[in-house]
The first five atom37 places (N, CA, C, CB, O) and aatype in JSON, in Angstrom:
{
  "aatype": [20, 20, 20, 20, 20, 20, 20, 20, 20, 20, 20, 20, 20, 20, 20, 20, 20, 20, 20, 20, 20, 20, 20, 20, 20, 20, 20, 20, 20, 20, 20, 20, 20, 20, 20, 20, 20, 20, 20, 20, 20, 20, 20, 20, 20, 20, 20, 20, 20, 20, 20, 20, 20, 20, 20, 20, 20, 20, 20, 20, 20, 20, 20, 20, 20, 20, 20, 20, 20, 20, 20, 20, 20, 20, 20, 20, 20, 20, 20, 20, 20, 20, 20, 20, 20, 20, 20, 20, 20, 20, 20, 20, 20, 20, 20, 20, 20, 20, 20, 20, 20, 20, 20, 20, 20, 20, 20, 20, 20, 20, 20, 20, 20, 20, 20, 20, 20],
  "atom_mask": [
    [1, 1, 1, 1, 1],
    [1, 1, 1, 1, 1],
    [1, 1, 1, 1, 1],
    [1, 1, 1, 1, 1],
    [1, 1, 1, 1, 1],
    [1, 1, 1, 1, 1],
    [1, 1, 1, 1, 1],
    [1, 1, 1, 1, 1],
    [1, 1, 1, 1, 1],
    [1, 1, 1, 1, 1],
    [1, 1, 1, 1, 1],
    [1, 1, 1, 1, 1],
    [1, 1, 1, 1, 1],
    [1, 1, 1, 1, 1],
    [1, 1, 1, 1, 1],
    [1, 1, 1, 1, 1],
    [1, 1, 1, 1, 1],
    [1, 1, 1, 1, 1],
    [1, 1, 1, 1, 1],
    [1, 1, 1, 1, 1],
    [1, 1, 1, 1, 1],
    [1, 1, 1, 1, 1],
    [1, 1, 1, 1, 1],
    [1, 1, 1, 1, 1],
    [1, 1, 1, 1, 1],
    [1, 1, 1, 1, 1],
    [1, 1, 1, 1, 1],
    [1, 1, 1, 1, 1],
    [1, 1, 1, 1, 1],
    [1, 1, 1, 1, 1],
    [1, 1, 1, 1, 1],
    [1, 1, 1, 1, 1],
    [1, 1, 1, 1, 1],
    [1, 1, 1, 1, 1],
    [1, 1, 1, 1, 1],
    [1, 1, 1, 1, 1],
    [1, 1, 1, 1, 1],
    [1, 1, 1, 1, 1],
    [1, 1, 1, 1, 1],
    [1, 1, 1, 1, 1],
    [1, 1, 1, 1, 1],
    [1, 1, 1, 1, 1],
    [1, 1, 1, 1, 1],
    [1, 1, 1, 1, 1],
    [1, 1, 1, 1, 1],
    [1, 1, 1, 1, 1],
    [1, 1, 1, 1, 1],
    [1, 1, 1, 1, 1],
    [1, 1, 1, 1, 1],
    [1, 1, 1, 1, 1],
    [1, 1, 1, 1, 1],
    [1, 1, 1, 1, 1],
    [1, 1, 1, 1, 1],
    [1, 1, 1, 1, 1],
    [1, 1, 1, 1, 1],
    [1, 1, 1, 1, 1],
    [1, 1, 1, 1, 1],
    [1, 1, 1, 1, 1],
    [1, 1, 1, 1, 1],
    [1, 1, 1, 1, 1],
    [1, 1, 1, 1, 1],
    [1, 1, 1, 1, 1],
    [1, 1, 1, 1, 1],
    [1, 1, 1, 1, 1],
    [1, 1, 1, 1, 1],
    [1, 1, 1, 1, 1],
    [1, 1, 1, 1, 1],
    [1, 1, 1, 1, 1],
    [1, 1, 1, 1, 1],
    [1, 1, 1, 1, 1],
    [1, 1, 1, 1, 1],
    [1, 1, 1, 1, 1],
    [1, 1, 1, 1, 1],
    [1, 1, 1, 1, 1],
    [1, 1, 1, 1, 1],
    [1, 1, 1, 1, 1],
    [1, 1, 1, 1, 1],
    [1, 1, 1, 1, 1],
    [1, 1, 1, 1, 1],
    [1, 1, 1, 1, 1],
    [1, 1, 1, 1, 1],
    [1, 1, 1, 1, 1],
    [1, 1, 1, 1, 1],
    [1, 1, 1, 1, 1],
    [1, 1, 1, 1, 1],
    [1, 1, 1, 1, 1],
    [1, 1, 1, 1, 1],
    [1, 1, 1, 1, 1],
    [1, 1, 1, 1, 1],
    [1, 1, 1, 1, 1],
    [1, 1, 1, 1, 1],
    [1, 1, 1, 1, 1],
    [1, 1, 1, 1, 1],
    [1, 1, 1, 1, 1],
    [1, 1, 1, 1, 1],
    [1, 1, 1, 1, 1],
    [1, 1, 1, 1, 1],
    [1, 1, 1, 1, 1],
    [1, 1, 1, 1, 1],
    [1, 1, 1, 1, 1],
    [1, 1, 1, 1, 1],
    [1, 1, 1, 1, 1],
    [1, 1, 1, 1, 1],
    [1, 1, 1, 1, 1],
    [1, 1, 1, 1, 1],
    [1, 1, 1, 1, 1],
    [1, 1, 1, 1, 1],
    [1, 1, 1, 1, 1],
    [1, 1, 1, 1, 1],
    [1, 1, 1, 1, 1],
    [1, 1, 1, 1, 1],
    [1, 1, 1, 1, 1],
    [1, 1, 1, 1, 1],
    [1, 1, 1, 1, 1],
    [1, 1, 1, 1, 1],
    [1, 1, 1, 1, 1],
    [1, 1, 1, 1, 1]
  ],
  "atom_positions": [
    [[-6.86, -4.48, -7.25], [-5.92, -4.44, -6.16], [-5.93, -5.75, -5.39], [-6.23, -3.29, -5.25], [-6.8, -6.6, -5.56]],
    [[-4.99, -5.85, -4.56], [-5.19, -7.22, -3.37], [-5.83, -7.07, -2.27], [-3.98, -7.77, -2.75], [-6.46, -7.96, -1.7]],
    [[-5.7, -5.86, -1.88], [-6.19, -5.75, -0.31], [-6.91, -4.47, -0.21], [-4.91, -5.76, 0.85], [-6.36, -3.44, -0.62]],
    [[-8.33, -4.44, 0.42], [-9.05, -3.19, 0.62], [-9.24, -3.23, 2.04], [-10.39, -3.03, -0.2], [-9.68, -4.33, 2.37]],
    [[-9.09, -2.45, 3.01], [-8.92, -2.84, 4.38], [-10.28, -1.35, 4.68], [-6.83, -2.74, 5.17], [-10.08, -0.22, 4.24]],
    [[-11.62, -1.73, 5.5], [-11.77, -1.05, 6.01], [-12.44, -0.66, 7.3], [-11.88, -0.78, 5.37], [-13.28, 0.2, 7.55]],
    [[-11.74, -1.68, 8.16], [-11.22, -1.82, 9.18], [-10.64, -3.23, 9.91], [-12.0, -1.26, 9.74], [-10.9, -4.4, 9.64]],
    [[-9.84, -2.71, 10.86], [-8.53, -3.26, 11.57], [-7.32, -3.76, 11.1], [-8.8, -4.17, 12.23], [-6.91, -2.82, 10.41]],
    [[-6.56, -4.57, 11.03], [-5.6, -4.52, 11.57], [-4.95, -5.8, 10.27], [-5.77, -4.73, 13.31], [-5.49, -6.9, 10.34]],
    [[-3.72, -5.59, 9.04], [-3.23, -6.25, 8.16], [-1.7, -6.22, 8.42], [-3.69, -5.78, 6.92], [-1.23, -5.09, 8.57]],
    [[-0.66, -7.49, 8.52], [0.23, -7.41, 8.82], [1.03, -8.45, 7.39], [0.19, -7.67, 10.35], [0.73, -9.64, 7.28]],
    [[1.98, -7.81, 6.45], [2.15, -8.54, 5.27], [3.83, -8.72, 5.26], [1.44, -7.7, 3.91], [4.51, -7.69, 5.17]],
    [[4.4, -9.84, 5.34], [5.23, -10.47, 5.75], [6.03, -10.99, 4.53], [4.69, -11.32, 6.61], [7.26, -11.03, 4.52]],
    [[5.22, -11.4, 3.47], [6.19, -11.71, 1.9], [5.18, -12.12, 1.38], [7.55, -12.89, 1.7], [4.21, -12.56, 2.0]],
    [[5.27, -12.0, -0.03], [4.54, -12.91, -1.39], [4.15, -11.8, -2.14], [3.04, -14.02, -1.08], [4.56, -10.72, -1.71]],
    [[3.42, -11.8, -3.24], [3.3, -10.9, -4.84], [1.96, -10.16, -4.27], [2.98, -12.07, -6.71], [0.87, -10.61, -3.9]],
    [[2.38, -9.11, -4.35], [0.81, -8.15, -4.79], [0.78, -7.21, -5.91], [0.33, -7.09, -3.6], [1.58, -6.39, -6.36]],
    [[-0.4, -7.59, -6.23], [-0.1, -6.41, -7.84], [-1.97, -6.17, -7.9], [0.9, -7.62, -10.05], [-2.98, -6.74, -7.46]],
    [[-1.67, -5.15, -8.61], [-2.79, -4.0, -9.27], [-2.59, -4.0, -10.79], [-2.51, -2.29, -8.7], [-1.46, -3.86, -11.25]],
    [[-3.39, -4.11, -11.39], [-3.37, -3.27, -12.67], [-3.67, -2.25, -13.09], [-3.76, -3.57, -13.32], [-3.25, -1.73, -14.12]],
    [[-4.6, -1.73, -12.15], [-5.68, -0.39, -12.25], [-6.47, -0.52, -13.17], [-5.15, 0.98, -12.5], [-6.9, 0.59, -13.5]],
    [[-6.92, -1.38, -13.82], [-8.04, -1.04, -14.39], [-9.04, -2.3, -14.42], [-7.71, -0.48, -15.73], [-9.6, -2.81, -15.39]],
    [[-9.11, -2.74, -12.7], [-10.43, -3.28, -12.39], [-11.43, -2.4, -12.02], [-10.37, -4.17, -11.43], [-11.46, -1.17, -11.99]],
    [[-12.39, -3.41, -11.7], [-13.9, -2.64, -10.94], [-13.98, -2.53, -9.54], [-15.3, -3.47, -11.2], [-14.17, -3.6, -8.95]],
    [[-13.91, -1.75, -9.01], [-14.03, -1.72, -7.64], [-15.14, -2.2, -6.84], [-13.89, -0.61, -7.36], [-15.27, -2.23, -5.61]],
    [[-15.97, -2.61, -7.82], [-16.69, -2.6, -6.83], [-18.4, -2.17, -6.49], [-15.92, -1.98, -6.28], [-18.44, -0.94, -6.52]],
    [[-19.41, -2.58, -6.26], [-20.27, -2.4, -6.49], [-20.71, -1.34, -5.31], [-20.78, -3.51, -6.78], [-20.0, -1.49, -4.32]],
    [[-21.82, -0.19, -5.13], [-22.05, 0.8, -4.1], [-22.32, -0.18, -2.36], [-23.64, 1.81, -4.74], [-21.76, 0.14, -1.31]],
    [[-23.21, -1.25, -2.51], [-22.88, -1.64, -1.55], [-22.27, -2.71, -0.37], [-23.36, -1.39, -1.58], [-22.67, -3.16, 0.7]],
    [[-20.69, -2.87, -1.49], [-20.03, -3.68, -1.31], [-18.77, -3.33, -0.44], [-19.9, -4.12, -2.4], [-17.76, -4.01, -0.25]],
    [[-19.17, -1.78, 0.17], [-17.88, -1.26, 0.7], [-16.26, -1.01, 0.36], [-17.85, -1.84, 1.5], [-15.22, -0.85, 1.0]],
    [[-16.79, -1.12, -1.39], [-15.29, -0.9, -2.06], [-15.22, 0.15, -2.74], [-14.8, -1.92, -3.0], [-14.17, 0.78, -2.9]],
    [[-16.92, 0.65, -3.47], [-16.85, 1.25, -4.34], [-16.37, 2.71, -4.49], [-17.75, 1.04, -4.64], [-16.25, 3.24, -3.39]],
    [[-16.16, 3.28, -5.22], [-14.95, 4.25, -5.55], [-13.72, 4.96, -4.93], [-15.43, 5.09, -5.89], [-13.24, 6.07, -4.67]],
    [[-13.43, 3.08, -4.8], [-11.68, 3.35, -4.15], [-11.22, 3.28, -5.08], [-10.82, 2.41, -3.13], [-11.74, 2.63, -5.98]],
    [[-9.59, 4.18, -5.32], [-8.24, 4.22, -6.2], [-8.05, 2.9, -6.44], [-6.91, 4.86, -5.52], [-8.01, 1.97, -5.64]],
    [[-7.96, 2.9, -7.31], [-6.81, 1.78, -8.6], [-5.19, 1.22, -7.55], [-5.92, 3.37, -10.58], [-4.08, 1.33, -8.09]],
    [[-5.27, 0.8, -6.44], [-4.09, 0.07, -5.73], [-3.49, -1.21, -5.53], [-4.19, 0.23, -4.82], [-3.79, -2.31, -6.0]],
    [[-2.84, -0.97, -4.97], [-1.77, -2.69, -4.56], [-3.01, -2.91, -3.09], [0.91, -2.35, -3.74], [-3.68, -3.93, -2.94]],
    [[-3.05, -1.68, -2.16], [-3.72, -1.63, -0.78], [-4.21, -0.16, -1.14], [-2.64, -1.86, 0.75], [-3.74, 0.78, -1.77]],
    [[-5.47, -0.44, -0.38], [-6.39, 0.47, 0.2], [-7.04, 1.0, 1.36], [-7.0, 0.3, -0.15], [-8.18, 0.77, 1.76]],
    [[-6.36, 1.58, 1.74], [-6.42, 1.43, 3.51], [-7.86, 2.8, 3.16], [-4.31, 2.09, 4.88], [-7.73, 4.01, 3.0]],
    [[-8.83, 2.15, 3.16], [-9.83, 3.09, 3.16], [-10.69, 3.43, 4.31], [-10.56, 2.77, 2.27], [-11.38, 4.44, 4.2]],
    [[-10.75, 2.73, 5.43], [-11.01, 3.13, 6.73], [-12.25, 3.44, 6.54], [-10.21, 4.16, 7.33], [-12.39, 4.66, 6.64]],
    [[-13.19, 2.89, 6.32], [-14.67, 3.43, 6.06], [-15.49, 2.92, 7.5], [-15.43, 2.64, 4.45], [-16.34, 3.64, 8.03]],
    [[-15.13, 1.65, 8.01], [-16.2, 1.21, 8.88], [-15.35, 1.53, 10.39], [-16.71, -0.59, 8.54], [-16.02, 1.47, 11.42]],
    [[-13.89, 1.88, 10.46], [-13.49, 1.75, 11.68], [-11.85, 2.37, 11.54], [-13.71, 0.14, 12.18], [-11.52, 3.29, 10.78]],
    [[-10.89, 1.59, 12.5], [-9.43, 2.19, 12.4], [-8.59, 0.9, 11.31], [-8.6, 2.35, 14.33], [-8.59, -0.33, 11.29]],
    [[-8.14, 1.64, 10.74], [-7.09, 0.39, 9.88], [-5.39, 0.66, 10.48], [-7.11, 0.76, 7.66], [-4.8, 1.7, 10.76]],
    [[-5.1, -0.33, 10.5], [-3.34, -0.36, 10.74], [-3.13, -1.62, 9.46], [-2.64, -1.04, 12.86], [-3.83, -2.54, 9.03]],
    [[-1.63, -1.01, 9.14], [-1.31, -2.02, 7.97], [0.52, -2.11, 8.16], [-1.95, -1.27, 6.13], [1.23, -1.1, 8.15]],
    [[0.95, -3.24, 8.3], [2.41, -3.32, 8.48], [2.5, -3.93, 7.4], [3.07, -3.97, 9.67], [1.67, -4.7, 6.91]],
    [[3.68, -3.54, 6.92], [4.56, -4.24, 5.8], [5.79, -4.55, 6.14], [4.73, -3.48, 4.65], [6.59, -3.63, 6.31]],
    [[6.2, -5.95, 6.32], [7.43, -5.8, 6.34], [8.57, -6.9, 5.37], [7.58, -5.84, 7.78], [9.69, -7.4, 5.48]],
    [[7.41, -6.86, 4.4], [8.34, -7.85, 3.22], [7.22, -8.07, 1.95], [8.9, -9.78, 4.01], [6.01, -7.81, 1.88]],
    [[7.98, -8.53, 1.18], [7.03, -9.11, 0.2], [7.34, -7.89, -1.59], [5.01, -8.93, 1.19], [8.02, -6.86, -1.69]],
    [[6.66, -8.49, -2.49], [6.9, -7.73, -3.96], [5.77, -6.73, -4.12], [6.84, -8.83, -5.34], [4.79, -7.15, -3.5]],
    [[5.57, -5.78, -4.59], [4.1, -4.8, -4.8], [4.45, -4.74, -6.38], [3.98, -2.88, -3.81], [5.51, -4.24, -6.75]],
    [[3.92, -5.05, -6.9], [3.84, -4.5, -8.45], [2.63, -3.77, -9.31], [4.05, -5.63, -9.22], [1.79, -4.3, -10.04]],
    [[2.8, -2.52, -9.03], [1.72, -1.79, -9.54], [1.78, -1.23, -11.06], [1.56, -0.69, -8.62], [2.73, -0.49, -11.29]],
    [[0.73, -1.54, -12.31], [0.84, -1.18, -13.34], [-0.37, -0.22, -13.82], [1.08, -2.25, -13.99], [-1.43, -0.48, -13.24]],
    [[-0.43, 0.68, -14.63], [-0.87, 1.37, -15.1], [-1.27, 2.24, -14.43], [-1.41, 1.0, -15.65], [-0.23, 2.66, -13.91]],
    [[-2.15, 2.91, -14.03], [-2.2, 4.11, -12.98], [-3.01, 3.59, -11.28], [-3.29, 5.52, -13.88], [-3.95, 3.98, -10.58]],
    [[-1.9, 2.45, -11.26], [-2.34, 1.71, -9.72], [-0.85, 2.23, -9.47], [-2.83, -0.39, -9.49], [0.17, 2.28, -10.16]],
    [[-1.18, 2.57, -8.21], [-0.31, 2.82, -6.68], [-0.28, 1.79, -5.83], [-0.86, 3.92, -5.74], [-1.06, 0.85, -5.71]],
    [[0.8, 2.11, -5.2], [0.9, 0.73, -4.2], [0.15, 1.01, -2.84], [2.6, 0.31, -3.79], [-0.23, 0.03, -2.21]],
    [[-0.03, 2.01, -2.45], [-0.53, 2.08, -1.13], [-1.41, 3.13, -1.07], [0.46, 2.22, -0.14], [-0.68, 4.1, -1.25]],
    [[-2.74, 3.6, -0.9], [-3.22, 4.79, -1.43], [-4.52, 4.87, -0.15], [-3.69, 4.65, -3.3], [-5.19, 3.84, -0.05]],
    [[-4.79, 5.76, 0.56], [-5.17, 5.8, 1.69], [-6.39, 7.49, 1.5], [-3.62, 5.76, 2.77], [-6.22, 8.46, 2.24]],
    [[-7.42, 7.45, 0.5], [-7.95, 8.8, -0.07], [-9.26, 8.85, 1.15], [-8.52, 8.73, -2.07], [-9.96, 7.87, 1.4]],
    [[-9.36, 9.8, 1.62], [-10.67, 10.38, 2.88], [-11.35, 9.16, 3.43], [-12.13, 11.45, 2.13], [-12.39, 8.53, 3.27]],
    [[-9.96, 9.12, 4.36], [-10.87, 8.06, 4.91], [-11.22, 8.09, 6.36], [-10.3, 6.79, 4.67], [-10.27, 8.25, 7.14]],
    [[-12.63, 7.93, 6.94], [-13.77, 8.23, 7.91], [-12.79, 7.84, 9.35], [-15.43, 7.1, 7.6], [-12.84, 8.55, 10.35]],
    [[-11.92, 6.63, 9.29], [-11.3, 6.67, 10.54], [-9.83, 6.94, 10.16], [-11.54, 5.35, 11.39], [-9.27, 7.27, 9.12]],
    [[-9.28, 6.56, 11.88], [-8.14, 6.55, 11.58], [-6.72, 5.86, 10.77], [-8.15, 6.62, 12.3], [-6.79, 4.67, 11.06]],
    [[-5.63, 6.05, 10.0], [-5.34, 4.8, 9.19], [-3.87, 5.0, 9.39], [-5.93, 4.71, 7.51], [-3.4, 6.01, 8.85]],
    [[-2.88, 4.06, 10.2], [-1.53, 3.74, 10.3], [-0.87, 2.98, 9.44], [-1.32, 3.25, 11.31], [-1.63, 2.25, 8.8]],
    [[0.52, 2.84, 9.12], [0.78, 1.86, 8.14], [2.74, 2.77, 8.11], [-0.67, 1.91, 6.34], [3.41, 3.75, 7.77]],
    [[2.74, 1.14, 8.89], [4.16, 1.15, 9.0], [5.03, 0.11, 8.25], [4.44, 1.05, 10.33], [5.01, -1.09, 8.53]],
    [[5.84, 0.71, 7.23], [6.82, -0.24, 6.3], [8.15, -0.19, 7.08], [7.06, 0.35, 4.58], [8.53, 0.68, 7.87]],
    [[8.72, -1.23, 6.72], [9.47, -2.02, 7.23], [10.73, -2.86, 5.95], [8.38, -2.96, 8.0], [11.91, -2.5, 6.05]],
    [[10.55, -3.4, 5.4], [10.84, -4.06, 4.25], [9.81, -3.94, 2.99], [11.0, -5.41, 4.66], [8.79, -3.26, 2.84]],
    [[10.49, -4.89, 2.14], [9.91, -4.65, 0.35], [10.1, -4.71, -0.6], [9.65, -3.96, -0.14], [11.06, -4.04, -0.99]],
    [[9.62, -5.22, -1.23], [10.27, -4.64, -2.73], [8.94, -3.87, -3.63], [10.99, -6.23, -3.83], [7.86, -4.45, -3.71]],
    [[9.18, -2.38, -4.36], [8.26, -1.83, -4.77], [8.29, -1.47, -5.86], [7.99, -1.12, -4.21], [9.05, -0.51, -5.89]],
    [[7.6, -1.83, -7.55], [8.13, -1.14, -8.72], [8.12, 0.44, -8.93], [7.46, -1.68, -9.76], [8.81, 1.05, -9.75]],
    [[6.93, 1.16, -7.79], [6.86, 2.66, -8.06], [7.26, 3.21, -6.29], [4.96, 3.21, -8.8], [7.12, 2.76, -5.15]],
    [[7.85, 4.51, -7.02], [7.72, 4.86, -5.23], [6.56, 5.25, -4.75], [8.57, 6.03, -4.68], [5.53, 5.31, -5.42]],
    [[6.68, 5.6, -3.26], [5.23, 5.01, -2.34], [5.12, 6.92, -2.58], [5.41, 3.91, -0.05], [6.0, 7.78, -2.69]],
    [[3.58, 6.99, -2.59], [3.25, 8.57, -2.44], [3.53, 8.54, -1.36], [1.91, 9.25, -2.7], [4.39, 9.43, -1.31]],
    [[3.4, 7.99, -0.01], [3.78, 8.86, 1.26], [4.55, 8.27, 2.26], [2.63, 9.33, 1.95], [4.28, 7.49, 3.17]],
    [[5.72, 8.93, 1.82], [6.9, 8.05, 2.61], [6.8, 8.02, 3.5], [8.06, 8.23, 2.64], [7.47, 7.2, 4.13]],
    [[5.63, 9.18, 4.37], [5.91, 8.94, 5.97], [5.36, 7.86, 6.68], [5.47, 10.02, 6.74], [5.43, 7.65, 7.89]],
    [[4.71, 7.08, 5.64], [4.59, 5.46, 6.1], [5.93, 4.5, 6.38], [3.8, 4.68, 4.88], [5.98, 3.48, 7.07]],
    [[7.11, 5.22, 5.54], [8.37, 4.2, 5.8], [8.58, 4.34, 7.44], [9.97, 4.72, 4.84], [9.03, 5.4, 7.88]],
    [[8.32, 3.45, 8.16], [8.99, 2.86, 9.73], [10.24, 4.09, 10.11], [9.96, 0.87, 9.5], [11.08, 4.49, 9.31]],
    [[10.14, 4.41, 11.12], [11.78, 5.29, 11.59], [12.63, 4.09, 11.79], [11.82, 6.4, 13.32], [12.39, 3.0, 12.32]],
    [[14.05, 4.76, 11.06], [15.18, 3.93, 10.86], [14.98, 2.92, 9.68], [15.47, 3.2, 12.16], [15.44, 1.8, 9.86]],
    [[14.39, 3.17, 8.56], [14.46, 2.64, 7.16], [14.26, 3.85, 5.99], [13.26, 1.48, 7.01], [14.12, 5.06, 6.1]],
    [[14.3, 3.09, 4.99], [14.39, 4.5, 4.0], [14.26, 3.14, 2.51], [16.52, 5.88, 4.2], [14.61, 1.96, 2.5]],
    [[13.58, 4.03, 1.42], [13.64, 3.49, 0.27], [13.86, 3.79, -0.59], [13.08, 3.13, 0.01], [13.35, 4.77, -1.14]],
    [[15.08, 2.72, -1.28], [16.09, 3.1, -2.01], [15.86, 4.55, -3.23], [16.45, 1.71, -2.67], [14.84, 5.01, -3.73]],
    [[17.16, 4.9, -3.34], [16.72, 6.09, -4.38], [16.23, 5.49, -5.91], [18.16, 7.18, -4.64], [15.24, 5.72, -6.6]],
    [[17.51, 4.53, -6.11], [17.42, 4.25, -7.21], [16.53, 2.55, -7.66], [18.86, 4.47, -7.54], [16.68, 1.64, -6.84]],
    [[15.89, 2.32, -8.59], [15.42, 1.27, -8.92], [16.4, 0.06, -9.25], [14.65, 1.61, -9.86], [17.21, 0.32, -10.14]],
    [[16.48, -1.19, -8.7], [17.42, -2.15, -8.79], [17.38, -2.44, -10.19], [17.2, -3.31, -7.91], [16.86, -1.6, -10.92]],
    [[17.97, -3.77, -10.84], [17.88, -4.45, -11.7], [16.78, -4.96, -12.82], [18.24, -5.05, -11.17], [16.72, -5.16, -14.03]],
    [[15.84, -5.07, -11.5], [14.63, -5.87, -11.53], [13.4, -4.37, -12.13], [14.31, -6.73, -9.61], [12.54, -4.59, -12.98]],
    [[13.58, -3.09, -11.54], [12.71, -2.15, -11.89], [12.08, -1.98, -10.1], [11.55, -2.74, -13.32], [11.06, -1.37, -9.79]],
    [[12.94, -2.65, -9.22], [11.8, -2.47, -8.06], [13.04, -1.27, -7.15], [11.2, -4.45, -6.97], [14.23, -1.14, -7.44]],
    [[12.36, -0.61, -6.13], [12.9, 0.2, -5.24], [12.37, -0.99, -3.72], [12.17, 2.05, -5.44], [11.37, -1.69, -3.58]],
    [[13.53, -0.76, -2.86], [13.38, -1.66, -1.86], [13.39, -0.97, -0.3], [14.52, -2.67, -2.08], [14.32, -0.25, 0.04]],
    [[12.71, -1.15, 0.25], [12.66, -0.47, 1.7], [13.87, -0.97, 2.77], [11.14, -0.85, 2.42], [13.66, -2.18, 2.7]],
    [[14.72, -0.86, 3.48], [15.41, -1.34, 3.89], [16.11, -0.45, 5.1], [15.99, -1.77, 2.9], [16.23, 0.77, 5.16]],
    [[16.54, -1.56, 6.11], [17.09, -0.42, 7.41], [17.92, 0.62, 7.5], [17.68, -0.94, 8.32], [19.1, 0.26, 7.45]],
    [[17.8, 1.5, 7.59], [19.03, 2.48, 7.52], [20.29, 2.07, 8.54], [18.47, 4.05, 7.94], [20.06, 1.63, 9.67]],
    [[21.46, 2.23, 8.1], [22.64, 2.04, 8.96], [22.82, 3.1, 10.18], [23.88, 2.1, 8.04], [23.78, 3.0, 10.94]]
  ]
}
Protein backbone atom coordinates (compact mmCIF):
# COMPACT_ATOMS: atom_id res chain seq x y z
CA UNK A 1 0.00 0.00 0.00
CA UNK A 2 1.14 3.84 0.15
CA UNK A 3 -0.10 5.06 3.22
CA UNK A 4 -0.65 3.37 6.75
CA UNK A 5 -1.82 6.13 9.04
CA UNK A 6 -1.92 5.38 12.70
CA UNK A 7 -2.33 8.42 13.93
CA UNK A 8 -3.29 12.04 12.92
CA UNK A 9 -4.00 13.81 10.37
CA UNK A 10 -3.28 12.99 6.01
CA UNK A 11 -4.54 15.43 3.52
CA UNK A 12 -3.98 14.02 -0.39
CA UNK A 13 -4.37 16.57 -3.00
CA UNK A 14 -3.11 14.60 -6.44
CA UNK A 15 -0.49 12.03 -7.68
CA UNK A 16 -0.60 7.88 -8.13
CA UNK A 17 -1.32 5.55 -5.33
CA UNK A 18 -1.48 1.97 -5.87
CA UNK A 19 -1.49 -1.40 -3.94
CA UNK A 20 -0.98 -4.61 -5.30
CA UNK A 21 -1.99 -6.64 -2.35
CA UNK A 22 0.36 -8.88 -2.19
CA UNK A 23 3.07 -7.15 -0.10
CA UNK A 24 4.27 -7.71 3.48
CA UNK A 25 2.90 -5.68 5.88
CA UNK A 26 4.96 -5.65 7.95
CA UNK A 27 6.81 -6.89 10.78
CA UNK A 28 4.82 -7.36 14.65
CA UNK A 29 6.65 -4.50 15.88
CA UNK A 30 6.54 -2.16 13.26
CA UNK A 31 2.96 -1.00 13.80
CA UNK A 32 1.78 -2.29 10.42
CA UNK A 33 1.49 -5.74 10.96
CA UNK A 34 -1.69 -7.45 9.96
CA UNK A 35 -3.20 -4.63 8.14
CA UNK A 36 -5.44 -5.31 4.77
CA UNK A 37 -3.83 -5.37 1.42
CA UNK A 38 -4.69 -1.23 0.58
CA UNK A 39 -4.14 1.97 -1.36
CA UNK A 40 -4.66 3.58 2.67
CA UNK A 41 -4.97 2.24 5.93
CA UNK A 42 -6.42 4.28 8.28
CA UNK A 43 -5.67 1.85 11.11
CA UNK A 44 -5.80 4.12 14.10
CA UNK A 45 -3.76 2.02 16.42
CA UNK A 46 -1.74 4.71 18.40
CA UNK A 47 -4.36 7.66 18.34
CA UNK A 48 -7.22 9.57 16.03
CA UNK A 49 -6.62 9.45 12.20
CA UNK A 50 -8.40 11.96 9.77
CA UNK A 51 -7.67 11.45 6.06
CA UNK A 52 -8.92 13.96 3.24
CA UNK A 53 -8.87 13.20 -0.23
CA UNK A 54 -9.44 15.53 -2.52
CA UNK A 55 -7.68 14.52 -5.79
CA UNK A 56 -5.27 12.31 -7.12
CA UNK A 57 -5.36 8.36 -9.02
CA UNK A 58 -5.85 5.15 -6.47
CA UNK A 59 -5.13 2.08 -8.36
CA UNK A 60 -5.79 -0.96 -6.51
CA UNK A 61 -4.92 -4.54 -7.95
CA UNK A 62 -5.54 -7.84 -6.86
CA UNK A 63 -7.38 -8.11 -3.65
CA UNK A 64 -6.13 -4.45 -2.46
CA UNK A 65 -8.85 -1.87 -1.69
CA UNK A 66 -8.45 1.56 -1.82
CA UNK A 67 -9.35 2.69 1.54
CA UNK A 68 -9.84 0.04 4.25
CA UNK A 69 -10.19 1.17 7.88
CA UNK A 70 -10.53 -2.79 9.90
CA UNK A 71 -10.83 -2.38 14.18
CA UNK A 72 -9.34 0.28 14.70
CA UNK A 73 -8.45 1.37 18.63
CA UNK A 74 -9.23 5.14 17.88
CA UNK A 75 -11.20 7.25 16.21
CA UNK A 76 -10.94 7.38 12.14
CA UNK A 77 -12.57 10.26 9.70
CA UNK A 78 -11.96 10.45 6.07
CA UNK A 79 -13.56 12.78 3.92
CA UNK A 80 -13.43 12.45 -0.10
CA UNK A 81 -13.78 15.10 -2.08
CA UNK A 82 -12.33 14.37 -5.58
CA UNK A 83 -10.47 11.30 -7.47
CA UNK A 84 -10.02 9.06 -9.57
CA UNK A 85 -10.60 5.29 -8.34
CA UNK A 86 -10.21 1.86 -10.37
CA UNK A 87 -12.59 -0.06 -7.69
CA UNK A 88 -15.43 1.35 -5.80
CA UNK A 89 -14.73 2.52 -2.25
CA UNK A 90 -16.35 -0.13 0.40
CA UNK A 91 -17.69 2.78 2.35
CA UNK A 92 -19.17 5.45 0.64
CA UNK A 93 -20.02 7.20 3.67
CA UNK A 94 -16.55 8.55 3.44
CA UNK A 95 -17.71 10.43 0.10
CA UNK A 96 -17.87 14.38 1.53
CA UNK A 97 -21.80 15.67 1.53
CA UNK A 98 -22.56 17.12 -1.82
CA UNK A 99 -20.32 14.64 -3.99
CA UNK A 100 -21.04 11.24 -5.17
CA UNK A 101 -19.00 8.59 -7.23
CA UNK A 102 -19.62 7.99 -10.49
CA UNK A 103 -21.81 4.90 -11.27
CA UNK A 104 -20.16 3.92 -14.13
CA UNK A 105 -16.29 3.33 -14.81
CA UNK A 106 -14.80 5.93 -17.40
CA UNK A 107 -12.63 5.04 -20.31
CA UNK A 108 -9.67 4.61 -18.41
CA UNK A 109 -11.38 1.71 -15.90
CA UNK A 110 -11.44 4.47 -13.07
CA UNK A 111 -14.79 5.72 -11.20
CA UNK A 112 -14.35 9.45 -10.19
CA UNK A 113 -15.64 11.31 -7.11
CA UNK A 114 -17.03 14.50 -8.08
CA UNK A 115 -19.50 17.41 -6.83
CA UNK A 116 -22.93 16.78 -7.09
CA UNK A 117 -24.99 19.53 -8.97
Amino acid sequence: GAISMNNGNVIINGGNLSSRGDGDTGSWSDGTSGQADAIINLNAKYGTVNCEINGGKFTATGDAEIIVSKNPKFPVTASIKGGKFNKRLLNEDWIADGYAMTETPDSEGYYSVLAVD
